[in-house]
Short mmCIF file of C-alpha atoms in Angstrom, two decimals:
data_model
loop_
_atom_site.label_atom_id
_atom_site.label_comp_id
_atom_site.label_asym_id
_atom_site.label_seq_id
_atom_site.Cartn_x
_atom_site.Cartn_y
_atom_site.Cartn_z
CA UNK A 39 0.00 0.00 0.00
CA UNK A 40 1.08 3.62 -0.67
CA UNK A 41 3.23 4.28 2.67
CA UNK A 42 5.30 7.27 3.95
CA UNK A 43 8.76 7.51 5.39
CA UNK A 44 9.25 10.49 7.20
CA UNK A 45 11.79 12.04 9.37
CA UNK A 46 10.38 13.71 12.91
CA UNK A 47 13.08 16.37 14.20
CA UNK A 48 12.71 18.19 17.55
CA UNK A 49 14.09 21.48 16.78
CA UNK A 50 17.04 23.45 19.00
CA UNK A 51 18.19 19.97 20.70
CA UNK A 52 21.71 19.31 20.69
CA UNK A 53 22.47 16.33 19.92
CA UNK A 54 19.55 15.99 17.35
CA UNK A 55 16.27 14.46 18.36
CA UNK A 56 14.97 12.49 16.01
CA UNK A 57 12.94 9.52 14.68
CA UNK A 58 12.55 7.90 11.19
CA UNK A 59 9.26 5.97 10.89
CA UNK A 60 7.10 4.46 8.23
CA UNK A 61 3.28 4.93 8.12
CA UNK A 62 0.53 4.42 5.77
CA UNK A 63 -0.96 7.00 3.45
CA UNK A 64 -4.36 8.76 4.49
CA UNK A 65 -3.19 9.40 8.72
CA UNK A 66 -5.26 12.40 9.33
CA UNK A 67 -3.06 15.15 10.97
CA UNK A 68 -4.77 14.10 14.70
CA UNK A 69 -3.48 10.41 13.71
CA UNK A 70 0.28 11.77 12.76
CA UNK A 71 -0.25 13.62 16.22
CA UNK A 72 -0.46 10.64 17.84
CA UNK A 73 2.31 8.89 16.42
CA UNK A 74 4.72 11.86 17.35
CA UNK A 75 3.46 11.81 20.81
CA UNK A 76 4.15 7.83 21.03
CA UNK A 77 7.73 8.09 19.48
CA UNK A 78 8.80 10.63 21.82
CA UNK A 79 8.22 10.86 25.61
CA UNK A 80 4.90 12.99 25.55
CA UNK A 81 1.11 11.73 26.85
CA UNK A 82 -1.65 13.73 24.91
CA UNK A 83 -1.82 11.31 22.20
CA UNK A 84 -3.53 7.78 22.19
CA UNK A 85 -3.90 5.81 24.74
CA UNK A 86 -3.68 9.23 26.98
CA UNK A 87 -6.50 12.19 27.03
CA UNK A 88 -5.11 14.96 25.68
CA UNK A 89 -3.17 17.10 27.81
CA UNK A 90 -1.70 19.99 25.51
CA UNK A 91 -2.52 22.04 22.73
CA UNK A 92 -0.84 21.12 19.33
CA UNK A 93 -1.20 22.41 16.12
CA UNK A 94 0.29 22.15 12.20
CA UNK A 95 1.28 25.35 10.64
CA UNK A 96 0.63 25.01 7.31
CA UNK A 97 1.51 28.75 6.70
CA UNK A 98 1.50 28.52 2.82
CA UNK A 99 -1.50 26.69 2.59
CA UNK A 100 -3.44 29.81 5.29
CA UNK A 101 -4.17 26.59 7.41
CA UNK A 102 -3.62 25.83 11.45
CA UNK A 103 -4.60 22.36 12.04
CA UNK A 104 -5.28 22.09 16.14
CA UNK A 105 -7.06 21.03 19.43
CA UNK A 106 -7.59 24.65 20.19
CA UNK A 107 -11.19 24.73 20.45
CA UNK A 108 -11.03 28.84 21.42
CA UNK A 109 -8.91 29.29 17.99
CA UNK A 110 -11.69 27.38 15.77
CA UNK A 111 -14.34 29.30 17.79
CA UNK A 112 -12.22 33.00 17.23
CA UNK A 113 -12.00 32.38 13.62
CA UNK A 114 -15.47 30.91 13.07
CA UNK A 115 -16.46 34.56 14.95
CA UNK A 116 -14.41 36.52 12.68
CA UNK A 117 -15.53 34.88 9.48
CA UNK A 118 -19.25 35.80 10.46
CA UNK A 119 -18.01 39.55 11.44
CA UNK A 120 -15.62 40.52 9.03
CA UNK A 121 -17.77 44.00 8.22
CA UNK A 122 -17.46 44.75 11.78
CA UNK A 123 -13.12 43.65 12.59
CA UNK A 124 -13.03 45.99 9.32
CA UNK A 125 -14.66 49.11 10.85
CA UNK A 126 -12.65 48.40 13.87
CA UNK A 127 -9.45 48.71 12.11
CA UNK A 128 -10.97 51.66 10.25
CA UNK A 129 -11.07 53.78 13.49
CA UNK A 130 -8.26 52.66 14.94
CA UNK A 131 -5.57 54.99 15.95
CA UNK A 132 -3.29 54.56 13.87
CA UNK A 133 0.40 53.60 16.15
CA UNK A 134 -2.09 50.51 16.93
CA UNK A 135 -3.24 49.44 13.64
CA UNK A 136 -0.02 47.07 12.80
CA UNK A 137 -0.99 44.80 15.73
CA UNK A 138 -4.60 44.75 15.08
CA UNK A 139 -3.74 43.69 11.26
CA UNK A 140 -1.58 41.27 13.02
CA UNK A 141 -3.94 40.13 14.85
CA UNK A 142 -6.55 39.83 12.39
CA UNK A 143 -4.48 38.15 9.41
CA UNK A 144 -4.06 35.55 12.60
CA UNK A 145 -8.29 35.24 12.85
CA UNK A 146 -8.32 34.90 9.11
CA UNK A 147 -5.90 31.66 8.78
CA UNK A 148 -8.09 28.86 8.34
CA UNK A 149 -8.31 26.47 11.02
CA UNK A 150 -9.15 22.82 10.77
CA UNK A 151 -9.90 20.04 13.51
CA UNK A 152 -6.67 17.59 13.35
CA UNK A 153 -9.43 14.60 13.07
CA UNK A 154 -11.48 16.10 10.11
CA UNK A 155 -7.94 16.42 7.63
CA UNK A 156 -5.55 14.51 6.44
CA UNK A 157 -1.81 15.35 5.74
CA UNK A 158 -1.57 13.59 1.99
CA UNK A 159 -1.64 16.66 0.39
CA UNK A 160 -0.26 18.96 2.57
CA UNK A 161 3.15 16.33 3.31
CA UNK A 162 3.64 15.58 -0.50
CA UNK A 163 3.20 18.98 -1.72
CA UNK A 164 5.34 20.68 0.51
CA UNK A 165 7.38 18.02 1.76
CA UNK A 166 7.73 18.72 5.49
CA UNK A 167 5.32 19.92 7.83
CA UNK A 168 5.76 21.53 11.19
CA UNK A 169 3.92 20.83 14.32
CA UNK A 170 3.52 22.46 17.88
CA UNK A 171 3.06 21.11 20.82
CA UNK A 172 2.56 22.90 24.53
CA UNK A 173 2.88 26.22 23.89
CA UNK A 174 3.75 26.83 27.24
CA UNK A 175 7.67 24.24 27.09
CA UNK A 176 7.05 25.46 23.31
CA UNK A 177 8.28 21.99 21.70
CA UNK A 178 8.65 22.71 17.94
CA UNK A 179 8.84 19.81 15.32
CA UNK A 180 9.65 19.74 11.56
CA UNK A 181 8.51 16.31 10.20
CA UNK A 182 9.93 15.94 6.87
CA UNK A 183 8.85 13.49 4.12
CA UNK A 184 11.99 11.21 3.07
CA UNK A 185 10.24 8.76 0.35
CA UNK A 186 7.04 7.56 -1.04
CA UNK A 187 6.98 3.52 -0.82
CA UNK A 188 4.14 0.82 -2.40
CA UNK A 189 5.88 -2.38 -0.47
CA UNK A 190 5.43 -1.69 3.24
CA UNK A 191 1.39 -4.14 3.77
CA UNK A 192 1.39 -2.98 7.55
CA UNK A 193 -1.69 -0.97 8.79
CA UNK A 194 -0.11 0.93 11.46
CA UNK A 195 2.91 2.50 11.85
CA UNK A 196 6.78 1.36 12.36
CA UNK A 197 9.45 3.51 14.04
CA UNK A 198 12.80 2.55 11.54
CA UNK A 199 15.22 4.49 12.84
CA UNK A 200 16.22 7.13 15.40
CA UNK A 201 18.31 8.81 17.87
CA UNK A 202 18.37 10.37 21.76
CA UNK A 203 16.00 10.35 23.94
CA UNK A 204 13.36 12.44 24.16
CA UNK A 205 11.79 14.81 27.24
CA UNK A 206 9.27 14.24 29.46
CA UNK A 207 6.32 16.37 30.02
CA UNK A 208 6.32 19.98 31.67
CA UNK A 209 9.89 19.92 32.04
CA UNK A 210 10.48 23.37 30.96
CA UNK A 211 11.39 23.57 27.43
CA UNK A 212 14.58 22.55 26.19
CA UNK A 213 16.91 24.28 28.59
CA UNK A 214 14.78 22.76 31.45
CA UNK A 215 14.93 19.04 29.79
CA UNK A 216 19.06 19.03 29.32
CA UNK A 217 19.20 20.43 33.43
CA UNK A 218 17.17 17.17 33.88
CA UNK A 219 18.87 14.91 31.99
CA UNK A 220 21.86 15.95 33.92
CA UNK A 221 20.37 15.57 37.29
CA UNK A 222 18.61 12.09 36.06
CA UNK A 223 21.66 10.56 34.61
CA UNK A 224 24.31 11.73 38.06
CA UNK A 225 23.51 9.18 40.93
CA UNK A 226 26.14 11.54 43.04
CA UNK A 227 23.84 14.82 42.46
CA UNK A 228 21.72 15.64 45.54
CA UNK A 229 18.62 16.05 43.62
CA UNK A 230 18.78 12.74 41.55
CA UNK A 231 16.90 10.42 43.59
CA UNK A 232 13.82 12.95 43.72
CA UNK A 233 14.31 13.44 39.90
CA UNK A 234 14.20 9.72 39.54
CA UNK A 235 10.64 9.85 41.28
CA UNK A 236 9.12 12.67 39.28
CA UNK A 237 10.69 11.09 36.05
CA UNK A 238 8.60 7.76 36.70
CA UNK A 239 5.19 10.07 37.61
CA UNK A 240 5.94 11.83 33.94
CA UNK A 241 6.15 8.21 32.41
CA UNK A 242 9.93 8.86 31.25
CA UNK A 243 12.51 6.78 29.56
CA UNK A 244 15.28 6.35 27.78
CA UNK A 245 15.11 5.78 24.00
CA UNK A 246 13.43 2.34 23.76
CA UNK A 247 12.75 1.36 19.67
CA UNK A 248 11.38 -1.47 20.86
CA UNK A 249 8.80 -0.03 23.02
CA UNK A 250 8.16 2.39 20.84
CA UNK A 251 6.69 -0.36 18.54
CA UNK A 252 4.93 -2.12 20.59
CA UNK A 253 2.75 0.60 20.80
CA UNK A 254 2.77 2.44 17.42
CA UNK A 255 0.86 -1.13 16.06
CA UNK A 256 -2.03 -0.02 18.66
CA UNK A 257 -2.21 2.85 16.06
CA UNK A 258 -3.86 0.91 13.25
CA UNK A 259 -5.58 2.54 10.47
CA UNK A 260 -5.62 0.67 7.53
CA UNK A 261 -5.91 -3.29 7.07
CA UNK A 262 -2.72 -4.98 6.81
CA UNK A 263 -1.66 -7.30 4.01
CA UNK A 264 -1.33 -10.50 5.58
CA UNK A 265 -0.95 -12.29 2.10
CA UNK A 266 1.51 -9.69 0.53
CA UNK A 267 4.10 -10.67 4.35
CA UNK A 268 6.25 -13.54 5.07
CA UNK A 269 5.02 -14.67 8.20
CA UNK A 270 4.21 -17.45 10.71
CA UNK A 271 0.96 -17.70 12.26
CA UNK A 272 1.08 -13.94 11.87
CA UNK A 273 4.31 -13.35 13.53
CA UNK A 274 6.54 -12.19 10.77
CA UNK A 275 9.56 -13.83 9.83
CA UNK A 276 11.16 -11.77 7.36
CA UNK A 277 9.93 -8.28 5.84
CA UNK A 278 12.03 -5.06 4.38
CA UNK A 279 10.40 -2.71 7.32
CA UNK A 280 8.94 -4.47 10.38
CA UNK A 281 12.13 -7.22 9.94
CA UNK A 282 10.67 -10.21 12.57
CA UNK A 283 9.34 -7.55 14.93
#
């Protein structure tokens, strides 16, 4: 089946963050959320409620893809009042008007519900996407598409490759995450043992591929092609991709 590769950088860490991972054609952007959340250390996507706001800015496209319900709601208002966000800027003095046209070019990007969209388009056309996530920690990801493949039959998706761990939750951006991987990682620093604790409440760990897959085939969203794999009683024996997992 038609199947992406794609490349998921976190942005600003040092060494790079960063996971390569095979999925199926038609993921809907809420689906790719998912998958980003699961291949990293984060718990707003499936099997967890969602914690954080996320979004996709698809800047050249005048789409934000998100959770933000107040966003969908503020545009959805400013579409049915653009007469009166026009006479607004109209009288407006005039050492304010550049942030209320900032402001309102923001109310006019269309925004979409990450269930209701899917990234086809948007990933092949402009071959990366970028993606948001707690605005507060301000976690920025560039998810870049690598290759387009017709021989990988699995319905879910497969992490292939990767590198570093990843942070935790509310851990303070990425100057906050590398002061906790120091503490974490030095059994001689005072603070390590209650770092250890609050870790293990954040459901941390280390870069675990295996793990990782385990749980990306809960993500299923297209039938796979039992007949098309070499397997066993449906445990596979050899395949390009999956390779016995």
């Amino acid at each position: 089946m038609k199947s992406y590769i794609i490349r998921i950088e976190l942005e600003h860490s040092e060494p790079l963050i960063w996971r390569q991972v095979i999925m199926p054609a038609g993921a809907t952007f809420n689906m790719l959320h998912d998958v980003i959340q699961l291949v990293t250390n984060f718990q707003s996507g499936y099997p967890y409620e969602a914690y954080h706001l996320f979004e996709f800015d698809l800047a050249k496209d005048n789409i934000r893809v998100t959770n933000d319900e107040e966003a969908y709601l503020e545009h959805q208002h400013f579409k049915k009042n653009r007469k009166e966000f026009a006479e607004r800027l109209k009288n407006m003095e005039p050492k304010y008007k550049k942030y209320e046209l900032a402001h309102q070019a923001r109310l006019s990007q269309t925004v979409r519900k990450p269930s209701g969209i899917k990234i086809d388009a948007f990933l092949e056309k402009h071959g990366e996407l970028l993606y948001r996530y707690d605005f507060g920690d301000g976690w920025q990801f560039r998810i870049q598409l690598e290759s387009i493949v017709e021989d990988y039959y699995f319905g879910f998706p497969t992490l292939l490759d990767g590198a570093e761990t990843a942070p935790p939750e509310d851990v303070g951006g990425i100057h906050g995450f590398y002061e906790f991987l120091k503490i974490y990682r030095d059994p001689k620093h005072p603070e390590h043992k209650e770092m250890k604790v609050w870790a293990e409440s954040q459901s941390f760990r280390e870069y675990d591929p295996e793990w990782i897959n385990y749980f990306l085939k809960s993500r299923a969203y297209k039938k796979t092609e039992w007949n098309k794999i070499h397997h066993e009683n449906y445990r596979v024996i050899e395949d390009k991709y999956r390779k016995g997992l």
